[in-house]
Amino acid sequence: MSMLALLAVRLWQVQVVRGTEYVEAATETRTRDVVVPAVRGQILDATGRPLVRNGRRWWSRSTARA
């Protein structure tokens, strides 16, 4: 019985007393933005001219469902 009471007190402490602290820590961990640059070399032909150019492009694909 005392073990159940101890568990109930600890649960109350975690959820009520320190709940806001844990929510902030979880949100900070979950929503971290990390920018990783995609550094690529040029693709050249046999004479040294670039075959493609590096740049940013945004595209989207959607499929219609009936």
mmCIF file with all atom_site columns, N, CA and C in Angstrom:
data_model
loop_
_atom_site.group_PDB
_atom_site.id
_atom_site.type_symbol
_atom_site.label_atom_id
_atom_site.label_alt_id
_atom_site.label_comp_id
_atom_site.label_asym_id
_atom_site.label_entity_id
_atom_site.label_seq_id
_atom_site.pdbx_PDB_ins_code
_atom_site.Cartn_x
_atom_site.Cartn_y
_atom_site.Cartn_z
_atom_site.occupancy
_atom_site.B_iso_or_equiv
_atom_site.pdbx_formal_charge
_atom_site.auth_seq_id
_atom_site.auth_comp_id
_atom_site.auth_asym_id
_atom_site.auth_atom_id
_atom_site.pdbx_PDB_model_num
ATOM 1   N N  . MET A 1 1  ? 0.828   -1.195 0.000   1.00 0.00 ? 1  MET A N  1
ATOM 2   C CA . MET A 1 1  ? 0.000   0.000  0.000   1.00 0.00 ? 1  MET A CA 1
ATOM 3   C C  . MET A 1 1  ? 0.869   1.254  0.000   1.00 0.00 ? 1  MET A C  1
ATOM 4   N N  . SER A 1 2  ? 1.954   1.234  0.763   1.00 0.00 ? 2  SER A N  1
ATOM 5   C CA . SER A 1 2  ? 2.820   2.419  0.817   1.00 0.00 ? 2  SER A CA 1
ATOM 6   C C  . SER A 1 2  ? 3.528   2.634  -0.524  1.00 0.00 ? 2  SER A C  1
ATOM 7   N N  . MET A 1 3  ? 3.801   1.554  -1.239  1.00 0.00 ? 3  MET A N  1
ATOM 8   C CA . MET A 1 3  ? 4.446   1.659  -2.544  1.00 0.00 ? 3  MET A CA 1
ATOM 9   C C  . MET A 1 3  ? 3.502   2.354  -3.530  1.00 0.00 ? 3  MET A C  1
ATOM 10  N N  . LEU A 1 4  ? 2.222   2.038  -3.472  1.00 0.00 ? 4  LEU A N  1
ATOM 11  C CA . LEU A 1 4  ? 1.235   2.653  -4.334  1.00 0.00 ? 4  LEU A CA 1
ATOM 12  C C  . LEU A 1 4  ? 1.089   4.142  -4.014  1.00 0.00 ? 4  LEU A C  1
ATOM 13  N N  . ALA A 1 5  ? 1.112   4.480  -2.744  1.00 0.00 ? 5  ALA A N  1
ATOM 14  C CA . ALA A 1 5  ? 1.023   5.887  -2.333  1.00 0.00 ? 5  ALA A CA 1
ATOM 15  C C  . ALA A 1 5  ? 2.258   6.654  -2.798  1.00 0.00 ? 5  ALA A C  1
ATOM 16  N N  . LEU A 1 6  ? 3.430   6.047  -2.672  1.00 0.00 ? 6  LEU A N  1
ATOM 17  C CA . LEU A 1 6  ? 4.664   6.684  -3.132  1.00 0.00 ? 6  LEU A CA 1
ATOM 18  C C  . LEU A 1 6  ? 4.623   6.913  -4.641  1.00 0.00 ? 6  LEU A C  1
ATOM 19  N N  . LEU A 1 7  ? 4.128   5.957  -5.368  1.00 0.00 ? 7  LEU A N  1
ATOM 20  C CA . LEU A 1 7  ? 4.008   6.085  -6.816  1.00 0.00 ? 7  LEU A CA 1
ATOM 21  C C  . LEU A 1 7  ? 3.025   7.198  -7.185  1.00 0.00 ? 7  LEU A C  1
ATOM 22  N N  . ALA A 1 8  ? 1.922   7.282  -6.471  1.00 0.00 ? 8  ALA A N  1
ATOM 23  C CA . ALA A 1 8  ? 0.923   8.323  -6.726  1.00 0.00 ? 8  ALA A CA 1
ATOM 24  C C  . ALA A 1 8  ? 1.492   9.714  -6.447  1.00 0.00 ? 8  ALA A C  1
ATOM 25  N N  . VAL A 1 9  ? 2.263   9.854  -5.368  1.00 0.00 ? 9  VAL A N  1
ATOM 26  C CA . VAL A 1 9  ? 2.879   11.146 -5.030  1.00 0.00 ? 9  VAL A CA 1
ATOM 27  C C  . VAL A 1 9  ? 3.890   11.534 -6.096  1.00 0.00 ? 9  VAL A C  1
ATOM 28  N N  . ARG A 1 10 ? 4.677   10.587 -6.535  1.00 0.00 ? 10 ARG A N  1
ATOM 29  C CA . ARG A 1 10 ? 5.691   10.866 -7.566  1.00 0.00 ? 10 ARG A CA 1
ATOM 30  C C  . ARG A 1 10 ? 5.017   11.247 -8.887  1.00 0.00 ? 10 ARG A C  1
ATOM 31  N N  . LEU A 1 11 ? 3.943   10.565 -9.246  1.00 0.00 ? 11 LEU A N  1
ATOM 32  C CA . LEU A 1 11 ? 3.211   10.886 -10.463 1.00 0.00 ? 11 LEU A CA 1
ATOM 33  C C  . LEU A 1 11 ? 2.636   12.297 -10.381 1.00 0.00 ? 11 LEU A C  1
ATOM 34  N N  . TRP A 1 12 ? 2.086   12.675 -9.250  1.00 0.00 ? 12 TRP A N  1
ATOM 35  C CA . TRP A 1 12 ? 1.555   14.017 -9.050  1.00 0.00 ? 12 TRP A CA 1
ATOM 36  C C  . TRP A 1 12 ? 2.670   15.047 -9.167  1.00 0.00 ? 12 TRP A C  1
ATOM 37  N N  . GLN A 1 13 ? 3.827   14.758 -8.602  1.00 0.00 ? 13 GLN A N  1
ATOM 38  C CA . GLN A 1 13 ? 4.960   15.683 -8.661  1.00 0.00 ? 13 GLN A CA 1
ATOM 39  C C  . GLN A 1 13 ? 5.415   15.897 -10.104 1.00 0.00 ? 13 GLN A C  1
ATOM 40  N N  . VAL A 1 14 ? 5.514   14.825 -10.860 1.00 0.00 ? 14 VAL A N  1
ATOM 41  C CA . VAL A 1 14 ? 5.991   14.932 -12.245 1.00 0.00 ? 14 VAL A CA 1
ATOM 42  C C  . VAL A 1 14 ? 4.969   15.657 -13.117 1.00 0.00 ? 14 VAL A C  1
ATOM 43  N N  . GLN A 1 15 ? 3.688   15.351 -12.972 1.00 0.00 ? 15 GLN A N  1
ATOM 44  C CA . GLN A 1 15 ? 2.687   15.921 -13.861 1.00 0.00 ? 15 GLN A CA 1
ATOM 45  C C  . GLN A 1 15 ? 2.209   17.306 -13.443 1.00 0.00 ? 15 GLN A C  1
ATOM 46  N N  . VAL A 1 16 ? 2.058   17.551 -12.171 1.00 0.00 ? 16 VAL A N  1
ATOM 47  C CA . VAL A 1 16 ? 1.485   18.814 -11.716 1.00 0.00 ? 16 VAL A CA 1
ATOM 48  C C  . VAL A 1 16 ? 2.576   19.822 -11.344 1.00 0.00 ? 16 VAL A C  1
ATOM 49  N N  . VAL A 1 17 ? 3.485   19.433 -10.495 1.00 0.00 ? 17 VAL A N  1
ATOM 50  C CA . VAL A 1 17 ? 4.482   20.373 -9.990  1.00 0.00 ? 17 VAL A CA 1
ATOM 51  C C  . VAL A 1 17 ? 5.506   20.733 -11.072 1.00 0.00 ? 17 VAL A C  1
ATOM 52  N N  . ARG A 1 18 ? 6.056   19.737 -11.749 1.00 0.00 ? 18 ARG A N  1
ATOM 53  C CA . ARG A 1 18 ? 7.122   19.997 -12.713 1.00 0.00 ? 18 ARG A CA 1
ATOM 54  C C  . ARG A 1 18 ? 6.680   19.757 -14.154 1.00 0.00 ? 18 ARG A C  1
ATOM 55  N N  . GLY A 1 19 ? 5.375   19.709 -14.397 1.00 0.00 ? 19 GLY A N  1
ATOM 56  C CA . GLY A 1 19 ? 4.850   19.421 -15.726 1.00 0.00 ? 19 GLY A CA 1
ATOM 57  C C  . GLY A 1 19 ? 5.268   20.435 -16.774 1.00 0.00 ? 19 GLY A C  1
ATOM 58  N N  . THR A 1 20 ? 5.197   21.719 -16.460 1.00 0.00 ? 20 THR A N  1
ATOM 59  C CA . THR A 1 20 ? 5.564   22.766 -17.412 1.00 0.00 ? 20 THR A CA 1
ATOM 60  C C  . THR A 1 20 ? 7.026   22.653 -17.806 1.00 0.00 ? 20 THR A C  1
ATOM 61  N N  . GLU A 1 21 ? 7.876   22.361 -16.860 1.00 0.00 ? 21 GLU A N  1
ATOM 62  C CA . GLU A 1 21 ? 9.314   22.205 -17.131 1.00 0.00 ? 21 GLU A CA 1
ATOM 63  C C  . GLU A 1 21 ? 9.563   21.058 -18.118 1.00 0.00 ? 21 GLU A C  1
ATOM 64  N N  . TYR A 1 22 ? 8.872   19.959 -17.919 1.00 0.00 ? 22 TYR A N  1
ATOM 65  C CA . TYR A 1 22 ? 9.046   18.811 -18.800 1.00 0.00 ? 22 TYR A CA 1
ATOM 66  C C  . TYR A 1 22 ? 8.462   19.065 -20.194 1.00 0.00 ? 22 TYR A C  1
ATOM 67  N N  . VAL A 1 23 ? 7.368   19.798 -20.275 1.00 0.00 ? 23 VAL A N  1
ATOM 68  C CA . VAL A 1 23 ? 6.777   20.135 -21.575 1.00 0.00 ? 23 VAL A CA 1
ATOM 69  C C  . VAL A 1 23 ? 7.747   21.019 -22.365 1.00 0.00 ? 23 VAL A C  1
ATOM 70  N N  . GLU A 1 24 ? 8.338   22.007 -21.718 1.00 0.00 ? 24 GLU A N  1
ATOM 71  C CA . GLU A 1 24 ? 9.291   22.890 -22.400 1.00 0.00 ? 24 GLU A CA 1
ATOM 72  C C  . GLU A 1 24 ? 10.514  22.112 -22.881 1.00 0.00 ? 24 GLU A C  1
ATOM 73  N N  . ALA A 1 25 ? 11.030  21.227 -22.045 1.00 0.00 ? 25 ALA A N  1
ATOM 74  C CA . ALA A 1 25 ? 12.197  20.424 -22.432 1.00 0.00 ? 25 ALA A CA 1
ATOM 75  C C  . ALA A 1 25 ? 11.864  19.504 -23.605 1.00 0.00 ? 25 ALA A C  1
ATOM 76  N N  . ALA A 1 26 ? 10.693  18.913 -23.603 1.00 0.00 ? 26 ALA A N  1
ATOM 77  C CA . ALA A 1 26 ? 10.298  18.024 -24.691 1.00 0.00 ? 26 ALA A CA 1
ATOM 78  C C  . ALA A 1 26 ? 10.099  18.806 -25.988 1.00 0.00 ? 26 ALA A C  1
ATOM 79  N N  . THR A 1 27 ? 9.498   19.983 -25.903 1.00 0.00 ? 27 THR A N  1
ATOM 80  C CA . THR A 1 27 ? 9.288   20.805 -27.093 1.00 0.00 ? 27 THR A CA 1
ATOM 81  C C  . THR A 1 27 ? 10.617  21.260 -27.668 1.00 0.00 ? 27 THR A C  1
ATOM 82  N N  . GLU A 1 28 ? 11.541  21.653 -26.828 1.00 0.00 ? 28 GLU A N  1
ATOM 83  C CA . GLU A 1 28 ? 12.860  22.093 -27.292 1.00 0.00 ? 28 GLU A CA 1
ATOM 84  C C  . GLU A 1 28 ? 13.604  20.953 -27.983 1.00 0.00 ? 28 GLU A C  1
ATOM 85  N N  . THR A 1 29 ? 13.483  19.773 -27.469 1.00 0.00 ? 29 THR A N  1
ATOM 86  C CA . THR A 1 29 ? 14.158  18.616 -28.056 1.00 0.00 ? 29 THR A CA 1
ATOM 87  C C  . THR A 1 29 ? 13.503  18.218 -29.374 1.00 0.00 ? 29 THR A C  1
ATOM 88  N N  . ARG A 1 30 ? 12.212  18.329 -29.447 1.00 0.00 ? 30 ARG A N  1
ATOM 89  C CA . ARG A 1 30 ? 11.460  17.868 -30.604 1.00 0.00 ? 30 ARG A CA 1
ATOM 90  C C  . ARG A 1 30 ? 11.547  18.830 -31.785 1.00 0.00 ? 30 ARG A C  1
ATOM 91  N N  . THR A 1 31 ? 11.708  20.124 -31.540 1.00 0.00 ? 31 THR A N  1
ATOM 92  C CA . THR A 1 31 ? 11.638  21.115 -32.613 1.00 0.00 ? 31 THR A CA 1
ATOM 93  C C  . THR A 1 31 ? 12.957  21.843 -32.787 1.00 0.00 ? 31 THR A C  1
ATOM 94  N N  . ARG A 1 32 ? 13.976  21.119 -33.162 1.00 0.00 ? 32 ARG A N  1
ATOM 95  C CA . ARG A 1 32 ? 15.277  21.727 -33.388 1.00 0.00 ? 32 ARG A CA 1
ATOM 96  C C  . ARG A 1 32 ? 15.549  21.753 -34.889 1.00 0.00 ? 32 ARG A C  1
ATOM 97  N N  . ASP A 1 33 ? 15.857  22.936 -35.434 1.00 0.00 ? 33 ASP A N  1
ATOM 98  C CA . ASP A 1 33 ? 16.163  23.072 -36.854 1.00 0.00 ? 33 ASP A CA 1
ATOM 99  C C  . ASP A 1 33 ? 17.662  22.960 -37.050 1.00 0.00 ? 33 ASP A C  1
ATOM 100 N N  . VAL A 1 34 ? 18.056  22.081 -37.945 1.00 0.00 ? 34 VAL A N  1
ATOM 101 C CA . VAL A 1 34 ? 19.468  21.906 -38.273 1.00 0.00 ? 34 VAL A CA 1
ATOM 102 C C  . VAL A 1 34 ? 19.601  22.052 -39.781 1.00 0.00 ? 34 VAL A C  1
ATOM 103 N N  . VAL A 1 35 ? 20.415  23.008 -40.202 1.00 0.00 ? 35 VAL A N  1
ATOM 104 C CA . VAL A 1 35 ? 20.631  23.234 -41.620 1.00 0.00 ? 35 VAL A CA 1
ATOM 105 C C  . VAL A 1 35 ? 21.924  22.540 -42.013 1.00 0.00 ? 35 VAL A C  1
ATOM 106 N N  . VAL A 1 36 ? 21.812  21.629 -42.955 1.00 0.00 ? 36 VAL A N  1
ATOM 107 C CA . VAL A 1 36 ? 22.980  20.894 -43.443 1.00 0.00 ? 36 VAL A CA 1
ATOM 108 C C  . VAL A 1 36 ? 23.147  21.245 -44.920 1.00 0.00 ? 36 VAL A C  1
ATOM 109 N N  . PRO A 1 37 ? 24.192  22.002 -45.243 1.00 0.00 ? 37 PRO A N  1
ATOM 110 C CA . PRO A 1 37 ? 24.354  22.370 -46.643 1.00 0.00 ? 37 PRO A CA 1
ATOM 111 C C  . PRO A 1 37 ? 24.740  21.164 -47.491 1.00 0.00 ? 37 PRO A C  1
ATOM 112 N N  . ALA A 1 38 ? 24.153  21.084 -48.681 1.00 0.00 ? 38 ALA A N  1
ATOM 113 C CA . ALA A 1 38 ? 24.458  19.993 -49.603 1.00 0.00 ? 38 ALA A CA 1
ATOM 114 C C  . ALA A 1 38 ? 25.563  20.471 -50.547 1.00 0.00 ? 38 ALA A C  1
ATOM 115 N N  . VAL A 1 39 ? 26.772  20.291 -50.126 1.00 0.00 ? 39 VAL A N  1
ATOM 116 C CA . VAL A 1 39 ? 27.899  20.735 -50.920 1.00 0.00 ? 39 VAL A CA 1
ATOM 117 C C  . VAL A 1 39 ? 28.225  19.648 -51.939 1.00 0.00 ? 39 VAL A C  1
ATOM 118 N N  . ARG A 1 40 ? 28.166  20.029 -53.203 1.00 0.00 ? 40 ARG A N  1
ATOM 119 C CA . ARG A 1 40 ? 28.437  19.076 -54.275 1.00 0.00 ? 40 ARG A CA 1
ATOM 120 C C  . ARG A 1 40 ? 29.440  19.700 -55.238 1.00 0.00 ? 40 ARG A C  1
ATOM 121 N N  . GLY A 1 41 ? 30.212  18.869 -55.830 1.00 0.00 ? 41 GLY A N  1
ATOM 122 C CA . GLY A 1 41 ? 31.134  19.343 -56.847 1.00 0.00 ? 41 GLY A CA 1
ATOM 123 C C  . GLY A 1 41 ? 30.439  19.460 -58.193 1.00 0.00 ? 41 GLY A C  1
ATOM 124 N N  . GLN A 1 42 ? 31.117  20.073 -59.133 1.00 0.00 ? 42 GLN A N  1
ATOM 125 C CA . GLN A 1 42 ? 30.544  20.229 -60.463 1.00 0.00 ? 42 GLN A CA 1
ATOM 126 C C  . GLN A 1 42 ? 30.706  18.939 -61.257 1.00 0.00 ? 42 GLN A C  1
ATOM 127 N N  . ILE A 1 43 ? 29.761  18.723 -62.165 1.00 0.00 ? 43 ILE A N  1
ATOM 128 C CA . ILE A 1 43 ? 29.850  17.595 -63.088 1.00 0.00 ? 43 ILE A CA 1
ATOM 129 C C  . ILE A 1 43 ? 30.328  18.167 -64.416 1.00 0.00 ? 43 ILE A C  1
ATOM 130 N N  . LEU A 1 44 ? 31.490  17.742 -64.837 1.00 0.00 ? 44 LEU A N  1
ATOM 131 C CA . LEU A 1 44 ? 32.118  18.305 -66.029 1.00 0.00 ? 44 LEU A CA 1
ATOM 132 C C  . LEU A 1 44 ? 32.204  17.271 -67.138 1.00 0.00 ? 44 LEU A C  1
ATOM 133 N N  . ASP A 1 45 ? 32.254  17.768 -68.379 1.00 0.00 ? 45 ASP A N  1
ATOM 134 C CA . ASP A 1 45 ? 32.474  16.854 -69.498 1.00 0.00 ? 45 ASP A CA 1
ATOM 135 C C  . ASP A 1 45 ? 33.977  16.666 -69.703 1.00 0.00 ? 45 ASP A C  1
ATOM 136 N N  . ALA A 1 46 ? 34.359  15.993 -70.774 1.00 0.00 ? 46 ALA A N  1
ATOM 137 C CA . ALA A 1 46 ? 35.770  15.669 -71.015 1.00 0.00 ? 46 ALA A CA 1
ATOM 138 C C  . ALA A 1 46 ? 36.623  16.912 -71.237 1.00 0.00 ? 46 ALA A C  1
ATOM 139 N N  . THR A 1 47 ? 36.007  18.000 -71.697 1.00 0.00 ? 47 THR A N  1
ATOM 140 C CA . THR A 1 47 ? 36.773  19.226 -71.952 1.00 0.00 ? 47 THR A CA 1
ATOM 141 C C  . THR A 1 47 ? 36.772  20.176 -70.768 1.00 0.00 ? 47 THR A C  1
ATOM 142 N N  . GLY A 1 48 ? 36.070  19.824 -69.706 1.00 0.00 ? 48 GLY A N  1
ATOM 143 C CA . GLY A 1 48 ? 36.057  20.665 -68.501 1.00 0.00 ? 48 GLY A CA 1
ATOM 144 C C  . GLY A 1 48 ? 34.886  21.614 -68.419 1.00 0.00 ? 48 GLY A C  1
ATOM 145 N N  . ARG A 1 49 ? 33.943  21.544 -69.349 1.00 0.00 ? 49 ARG A N  1
ATOM 146 C CA . ARG A 1 49 ? 32.761  22.402 -69.291 1.00 0.00 ? 49 ARG A CA 1
ATOM 147 C C  . ARG A 1 49 ? 31.710  21.782 -68.372 1.00 0.00 ? 49 ARG A C  1
ATOM 148 N N  . PRO A 1 50 ? 31.015  22.609 -67.607 1.00 0.00 ? 50 PRO A N  1
ATOM 149 C CA . PRO A 1 50 ? 29.980  22.062 -66.714 1.00 0.00 ? 50 PRO A CA 1
ATOM 150 C C  . PRO A 1 50 ? 28.814  21.474 -67.500 1.00 0.00 ? 50 PRO A C  1
ATOM 151 N N  . LEU A 1 51 ? 28.395  20.269 -67.121 1.00 0.00 ? 51 LEU A N  1
ATOM 152 C CA . LEU A 1 51 ? 27.223  19.636 -67.730 1.00 0.00 ? 51 LEU A CA 1
ATOM 153 C C  . LEU A 1 51 ? 25.936  20.052 -67.035 1.00 0.00 ? 51 LEU A C  1
ATOM 154 N N  . VAL A 1 52 ? 25.996  20.280 -65.731 1.00 0.00 ? 52 VAL A N  1
ATOM 155 C CA . VAL A 1 52 ? 24.839  20.724 -64.951 1.00 0.00 ? 52 VAL A CA 1
ATOM 156 C C  . VAL A 1 52 ? 25.281  21.832 -64.020 1.00 0.00 ? 52 VAL A C  1
ATOM 157 N N  . ARG A 1 53 ? 24.314  22.597 -63.583 1.00 0.00 ? 53 ARG A N  1
ATOM 158 C CA . ARG A 1 53 ? 24.619  23.694 -62.647 1.00 0.00 ? 53 ARG A CA 1
ATOM 159 C C  . ARG A 1 53 ? 23.955  23.387 -61.300 1.00 0.00 ? 53 ARG A C  1
ATOM 160 N N  . ASN A 1 54 ? 24.632  23.761 -60.246 1.00 0.00 ? 54 ASN A N  1
ATOM 161 C CA . ASN A 1 54 ? 24.073  23.578 -58.913 1.00 0.00 ? 54 ASN A CA 1
ATOM 162 C C  . ASN A 1 54 ? 23.191  24.771 -58.577 1.00 0.00 ? 54 ASN A C  1
ATOM 163 N N  . GLY A 1 55 ? 22.079  24.505 -57.944 1.00 0.00 ? 55 GLY A N  1
ATOM 164 C CA . GLY A 1 55 ? 21.167  25.574 -57.529 1.00 0.00 ? 55 GLY A CA 1
ATOM 165 C C  . GLY A 1 55 ? 20.017  24.988 -56.738 1.00 0.00 ? 55 GLY A C  1
ATOM 166 N N  . ARG A 1 56 ? 19.259  25.865 -56.143 1.00 0.00 ? 56 ARG A N  1
ATOM 167 C CA . ARG A 1 56 ? 18.106  25.428 -55.360 1.00 0.00 ? 56 ARG A CA 1
ATOM 168 C C  . ARG A 1 56 ? 16.884  25.362 -56.259 1.00 0.00 ? 56 ARG A C  1
ATOM 169 N N  . ARG A 1 57 ? 16.136  24.312 -56.094 1.00 0.00 ? 57 ARG A N  1
ATOM 170 C CA . ARG A 1 57 ? 14.870  24.156 -56.805 1.00 0.00 ? 57 ARG A CA 1
ATOM 171 C C  . ARG A 1 57 ? 13.875  23.542 -55.833 1.00 0.00 ? 57 ARG A C  1
ATOM 172 N N  . TRP A 1 58 ? 12.671  24.056 -55.874 1.00 0.00 ? 58 TRP A N  1
ATOM 173 C CA . TRP A 1 58 ? 11.599  23.531 -55.042 1.00 0.00 ? 58 TRP A CA 1
ATOM 174 C C  . TRP A 1 58 ? 10.598  22.862 -55.964 1.00 0.00 ? 58 TRP A C  1
ATOM 175 N N  . TRP A 1 59 ? 10.196  21.661 -55.643 1.00 0.00 ? 59 TRP A N  1
ATOM 176 C CA . TRP A 1 59 ? 9.204   20.968 -56.441 1.00 0.00 ? 59 TRP A CA 1
ATOM 177 C C  . TRP A 1 59 ? 8.314   20.155 -55.534 1.00 0.00 ? 59 TRP A C  1
ATOM 178 N N  . SER A 1 60 ? 7.144   19.876 -56.074 1.00 0.00 ? 60 SER A N  1
ATOM 179 C CA . SER A 1 60 ? 6.158   19.130 -55.319 1.00 0.00 ? 60 SER A CA 1
ATOM 180 C C  . SER A 1 60 ? 5.423   18.202 -56.271 1.00 0.00 ? 60 SER A C  1
ATOM 181 N N  . ARG A 1 61 ? 5.015   17.079 -55.765 1.00 0.00 ? 61 ARG A N  1
ATOM 182 C CA . ARG A 1 61 ? 4.260   16.133 -56.575 1.00 0.00 ? 61 ARG A CA 1
ATOM 183 C C  . ARG A 1 61 ? 3.034   15.726 -55.777 1.00 0.00 ? 61 ARG A C  1
ATOM 184 N N  . SER A 1 62 ? 1.913   15.704 -56.470 1.00 0.00 ? 62 SER A N  1
ATOM 185 C CA . SER A 1 62 ? 0.696   15.239 -55.816 1.00 0.00 ? 62 SER A CA 1
ATOM 186 C C  . SER A 1 62 ? -0.020  14.258 -56.740 1.00 0.00 ? 62 SER A C  1
ATOM 187 N N  . THR A 1 63 ? -0.749  13.384 -56.142 1.00 0.00 ? 63 THR A N  1
ATOM 188 C CA . THR A 1 63 ? -1.485  12.377 -56.887 1.00 0.00 ? 63 THR A CA 1
ATOM 189 C C  . THR A 1 63 ? -2.957  12.508 -56.502 1.00 0.00 ? 63 THR A C  1
ATOM 190 N N  . ALA A 1 64 ? -3.794  12.636 -57.500 1.00 0.00 ? 64 ALA A N  1
ATOM 191 C CA . ALA A 1 64 ? -5.233  12.746 -57.240 1.00 0.00 ? 64 ALA A CA 1
ATOM 192 C C  . ALA A 1 64 ? -5.791  11.359 -56.968 1.00 0.00 ? 64 ALA A C  1
ATOM 193 N N  . ARG A 1 65 ? -6.578  11.269 -55.954 1.00 0.00 ? 65 ARG A N  1
ATOM 194 C CA . ARG A 1 65 ? -7.239  10.009 -55.620 1.00 0.00 ? 65 ARG A CA 1
ATOM 195 C C  . ARG A 1 65 ? -8.737  10.169 -55.770 1.00 0.00 ? 65 ARG A C  1
ATOM 196 N N  . ALA A 1 66 ? -9.329  9.152  -56.328 1.00 0.00 ? 66 ALA A N  1
ATOM 197 C CA . ALA A 1 66 ? -10.784 9.213  -56.550 1.00 0.00 ? 66 ALA A CA 1
ATOM 198 C C  . ALA A 1 66 ? -11.528 8.618  -55.391 1.00 0.00 ? 66 ALA A C  1
#
